[in-house]
Short mmCIF file of C-alpha atoms in Angstrom, two decimals:
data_model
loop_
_atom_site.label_atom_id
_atom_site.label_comp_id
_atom_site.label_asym_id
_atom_site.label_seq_id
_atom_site.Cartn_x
_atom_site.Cartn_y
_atom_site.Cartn_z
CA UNK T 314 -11.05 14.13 -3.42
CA UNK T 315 -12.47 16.53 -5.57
CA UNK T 316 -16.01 17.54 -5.80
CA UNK T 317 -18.26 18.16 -9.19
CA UNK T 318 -18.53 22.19 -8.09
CA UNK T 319 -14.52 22.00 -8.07
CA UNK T 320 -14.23 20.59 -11.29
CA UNK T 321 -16.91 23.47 -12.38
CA UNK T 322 -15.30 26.63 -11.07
CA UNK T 323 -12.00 24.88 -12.72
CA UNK T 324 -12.91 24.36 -15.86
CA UNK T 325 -15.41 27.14 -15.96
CA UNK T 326 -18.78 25.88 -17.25
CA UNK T 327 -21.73 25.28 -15.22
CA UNK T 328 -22.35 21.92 -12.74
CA UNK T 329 -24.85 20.51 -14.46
CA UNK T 330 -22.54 20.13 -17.77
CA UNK T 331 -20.14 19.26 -15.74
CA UNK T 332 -21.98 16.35 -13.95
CA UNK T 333 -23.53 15.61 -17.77
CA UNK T 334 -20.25 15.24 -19.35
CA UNK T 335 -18.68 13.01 -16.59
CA UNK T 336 -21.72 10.85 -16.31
CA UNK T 337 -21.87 10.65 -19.97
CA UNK T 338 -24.69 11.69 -20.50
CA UNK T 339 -25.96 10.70 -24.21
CA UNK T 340 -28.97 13.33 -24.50
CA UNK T 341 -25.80 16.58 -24.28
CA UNK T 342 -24.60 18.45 -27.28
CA UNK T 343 -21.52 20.00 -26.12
CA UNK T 344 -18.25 20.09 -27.96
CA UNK T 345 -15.18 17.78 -28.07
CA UNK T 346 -13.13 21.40 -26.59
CA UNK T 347 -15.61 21.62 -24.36
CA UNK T 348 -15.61 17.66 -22.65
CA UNK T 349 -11.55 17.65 -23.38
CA UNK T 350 -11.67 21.05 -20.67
CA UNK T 351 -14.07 19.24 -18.17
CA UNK T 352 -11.82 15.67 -18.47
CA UNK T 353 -9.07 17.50 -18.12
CA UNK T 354 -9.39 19.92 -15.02
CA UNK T 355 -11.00 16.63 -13.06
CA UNK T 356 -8.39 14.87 -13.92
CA UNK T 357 -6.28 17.85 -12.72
CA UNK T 358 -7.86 17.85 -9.18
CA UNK T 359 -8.09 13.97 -8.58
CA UNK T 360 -12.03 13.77 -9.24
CA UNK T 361 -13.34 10.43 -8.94
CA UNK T 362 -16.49 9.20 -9.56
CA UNK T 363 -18.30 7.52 -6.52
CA UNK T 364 -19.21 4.24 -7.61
CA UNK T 365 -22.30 2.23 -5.50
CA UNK T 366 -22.57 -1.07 -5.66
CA UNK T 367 -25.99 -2.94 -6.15
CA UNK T 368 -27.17 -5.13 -3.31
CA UNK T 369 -26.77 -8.62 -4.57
CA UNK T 370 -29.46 -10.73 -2.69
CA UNK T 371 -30.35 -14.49 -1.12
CA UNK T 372 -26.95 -15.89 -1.41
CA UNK T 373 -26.38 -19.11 0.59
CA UNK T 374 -23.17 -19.53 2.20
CA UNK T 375 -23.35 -23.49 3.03
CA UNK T 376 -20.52 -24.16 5.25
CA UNK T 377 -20.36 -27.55 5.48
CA UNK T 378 -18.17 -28.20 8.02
CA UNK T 379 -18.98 -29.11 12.00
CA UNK T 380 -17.80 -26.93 14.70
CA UNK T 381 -15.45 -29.52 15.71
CA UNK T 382 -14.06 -29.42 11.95
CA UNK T 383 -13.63 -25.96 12.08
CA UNK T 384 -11.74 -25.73 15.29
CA UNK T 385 -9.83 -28.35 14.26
CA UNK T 386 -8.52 -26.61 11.05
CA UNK T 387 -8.06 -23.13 11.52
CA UNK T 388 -7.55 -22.48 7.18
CA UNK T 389 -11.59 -23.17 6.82
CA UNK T 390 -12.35 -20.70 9.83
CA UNK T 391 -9.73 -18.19 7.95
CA UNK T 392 -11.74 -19.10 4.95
CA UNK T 393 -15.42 -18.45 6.31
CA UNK T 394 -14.02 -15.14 8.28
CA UNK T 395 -12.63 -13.88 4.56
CA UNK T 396 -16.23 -14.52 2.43
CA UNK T 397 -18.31 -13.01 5.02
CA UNK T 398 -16.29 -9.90 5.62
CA UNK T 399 -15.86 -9.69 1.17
CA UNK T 400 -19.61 -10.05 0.98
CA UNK T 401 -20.19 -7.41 3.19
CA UNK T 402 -18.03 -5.06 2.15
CA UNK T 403 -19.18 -5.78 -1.79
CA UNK T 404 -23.14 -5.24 -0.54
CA UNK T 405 -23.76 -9.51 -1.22
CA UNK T 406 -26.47 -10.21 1.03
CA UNK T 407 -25.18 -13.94 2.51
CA UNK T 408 -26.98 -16.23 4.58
CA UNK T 409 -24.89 -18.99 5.89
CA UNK T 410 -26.04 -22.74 6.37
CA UNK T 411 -24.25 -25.40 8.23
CA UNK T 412 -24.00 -28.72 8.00
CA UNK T 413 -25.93 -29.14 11.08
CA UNK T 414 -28.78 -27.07 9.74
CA UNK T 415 -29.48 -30.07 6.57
CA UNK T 416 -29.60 -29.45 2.69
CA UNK T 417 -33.38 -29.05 3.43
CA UNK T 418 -32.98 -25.92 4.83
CA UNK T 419 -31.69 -23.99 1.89
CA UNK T 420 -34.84 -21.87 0.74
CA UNK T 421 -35.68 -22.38 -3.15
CA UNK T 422 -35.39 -19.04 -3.74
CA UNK T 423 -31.70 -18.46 -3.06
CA UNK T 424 -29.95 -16.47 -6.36
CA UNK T 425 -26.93 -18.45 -6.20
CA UNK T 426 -24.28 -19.95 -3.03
CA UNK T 427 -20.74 -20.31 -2.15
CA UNK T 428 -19.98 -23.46 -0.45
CA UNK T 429 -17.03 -24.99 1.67
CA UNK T 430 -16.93 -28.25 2.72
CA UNK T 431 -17.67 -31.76 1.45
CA UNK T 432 -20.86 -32.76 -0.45
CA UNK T 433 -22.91 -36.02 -1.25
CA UNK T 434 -24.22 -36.60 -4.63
CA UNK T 435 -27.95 -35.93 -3.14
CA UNK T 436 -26.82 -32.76 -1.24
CA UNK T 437 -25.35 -31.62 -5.23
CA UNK T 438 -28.48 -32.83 -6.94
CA UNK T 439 -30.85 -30.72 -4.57
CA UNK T 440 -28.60 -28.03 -5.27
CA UNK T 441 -28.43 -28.25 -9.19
CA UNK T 442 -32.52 -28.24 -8.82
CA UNK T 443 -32.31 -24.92 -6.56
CA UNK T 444 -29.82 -22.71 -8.96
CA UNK T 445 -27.11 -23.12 -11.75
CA UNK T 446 -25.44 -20.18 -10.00
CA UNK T 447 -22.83 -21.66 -7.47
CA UNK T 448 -18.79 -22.06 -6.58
CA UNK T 449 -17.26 -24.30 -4.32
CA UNK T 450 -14.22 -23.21 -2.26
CA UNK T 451 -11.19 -25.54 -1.74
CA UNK T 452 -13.18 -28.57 -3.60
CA UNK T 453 -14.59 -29.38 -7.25
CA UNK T 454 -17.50 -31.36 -6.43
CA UNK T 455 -19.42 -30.74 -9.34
CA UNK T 456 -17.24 -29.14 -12.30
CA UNK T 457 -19.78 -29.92 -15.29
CA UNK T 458 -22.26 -27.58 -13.11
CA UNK T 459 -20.12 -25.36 -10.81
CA UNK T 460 -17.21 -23.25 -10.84
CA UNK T 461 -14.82 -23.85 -8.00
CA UNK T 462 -11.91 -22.05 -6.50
CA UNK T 463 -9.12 -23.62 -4.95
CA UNK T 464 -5.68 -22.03 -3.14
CA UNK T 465 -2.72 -22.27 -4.93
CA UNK T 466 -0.99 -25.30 -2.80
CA UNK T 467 2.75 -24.01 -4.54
CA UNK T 468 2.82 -20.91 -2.20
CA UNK T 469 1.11 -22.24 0.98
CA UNK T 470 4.21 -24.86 0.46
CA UNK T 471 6.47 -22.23 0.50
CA UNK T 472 5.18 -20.25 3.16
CA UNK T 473 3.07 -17.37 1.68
CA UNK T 474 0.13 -16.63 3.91
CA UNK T 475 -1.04 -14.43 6.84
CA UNK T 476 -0.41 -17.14 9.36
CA UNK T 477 -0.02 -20.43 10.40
CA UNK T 478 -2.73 -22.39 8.22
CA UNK T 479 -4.95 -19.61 7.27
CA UNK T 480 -4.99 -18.49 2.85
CA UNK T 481 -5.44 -14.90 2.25
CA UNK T 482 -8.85 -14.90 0.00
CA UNK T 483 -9.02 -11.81 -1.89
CA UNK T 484 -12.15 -12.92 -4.12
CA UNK T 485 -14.44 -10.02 -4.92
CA UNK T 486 -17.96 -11.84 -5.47
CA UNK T 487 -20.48 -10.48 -8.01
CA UNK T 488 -23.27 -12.57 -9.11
CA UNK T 489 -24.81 -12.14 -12.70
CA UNK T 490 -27.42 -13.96 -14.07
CA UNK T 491 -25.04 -15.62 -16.66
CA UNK T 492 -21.91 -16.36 -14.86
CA UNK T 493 -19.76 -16.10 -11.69
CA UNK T 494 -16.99 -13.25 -12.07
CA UNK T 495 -13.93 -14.07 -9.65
CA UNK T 496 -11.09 -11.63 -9.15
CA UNK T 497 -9.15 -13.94 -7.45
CA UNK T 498 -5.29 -13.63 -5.52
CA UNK T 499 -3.19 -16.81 -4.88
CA UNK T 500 -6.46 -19.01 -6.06
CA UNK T 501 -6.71 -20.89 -9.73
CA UNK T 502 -10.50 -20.50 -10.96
CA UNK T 503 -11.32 -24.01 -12.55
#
């Protein structure tokens, strides 16, 4: 990948228009010759901008499911595995909460949660009183408050999956203040 000083010495102005123009920088007075050159010679090498992603913080993961449940039915391990490696690798902070652990547990400051699992109509109330900001996996407990996300039963009937039982969740997570944004695979977003 190429670098800013690459994109300089090929389009022949200095770095710091170079790093102006492709970070857009508003406050620069150069000429539409002049950005065309820049766009143009890091397109030519391949530059890409590095993109970092903010730290999203206090999510809850409640996994509501026993041990015993979850050794029982592989999918919901396969399903836990997926969400905490995609929350890691997308810089979500998660802290998971099981069953075992009670509703109680769940700090009032959490931002938002992702749950799997089944839930009572007091477990959903104390939840709708902690945050509006909340998807359930593989159930629709509460669709007038939270979004849900559920696998695409068609194609585990026909056989499309890792392995025996397991869904492939490709769900990149990114909590807003407003909404949930799912880019989901082989899931319908209800």
């Amino acid at each position: 990948m190429a670098t800013i000083k690459e994109v300089a010495k090929e389009a022949g102005f200095s770095i710091a228009t170079v790093s102006r123009v492709l970070n857009n920088d508003p406050k620069l007075s150069v000429g539409s010759d002049t950005r065309e050159k820049i766009f143009e010679a890091a397109d030519k090498l391949g530059y890409r901008k590095k993109i970092i992603q903010p730290q999203i913080k206090n999510i809850a993961f409640l996994y509501w499911l026993t041990d015993k449940e979850e050794l029982e039915d592989i999918y919901f391990k396969q399903i836990r595995l997926e969400i905490e490696t995609l929350a890691k690798s997308n810089n979500i902070e998660l802290t998971t909460y099981k069953i075992t652990d009670g509703i109680n547990k769940i700090p009032s400051n959490i931002e938002g949660f992702i749950a799997v699992g089944g839930f009572s109509s007091k477990e959903l109330s104390y939840l709708r009183n902690l945050t509006s900001c909340g998807v359930f996996i593989d159930t629709t407990p509460d669709p007038d408050h939270y979004d849900s996300v559920r696998p695409d039963i068609s194609l585990l009937r026909k056989g499309i999956r890792k392995s025996a039982l397991s869904v492939e969740l490709t769900i990149i997570l990114i909590l807003m203040k407003i909404k949930w944004i799912f880019v989901s695979a082989n899931f319908a977003v209800i």
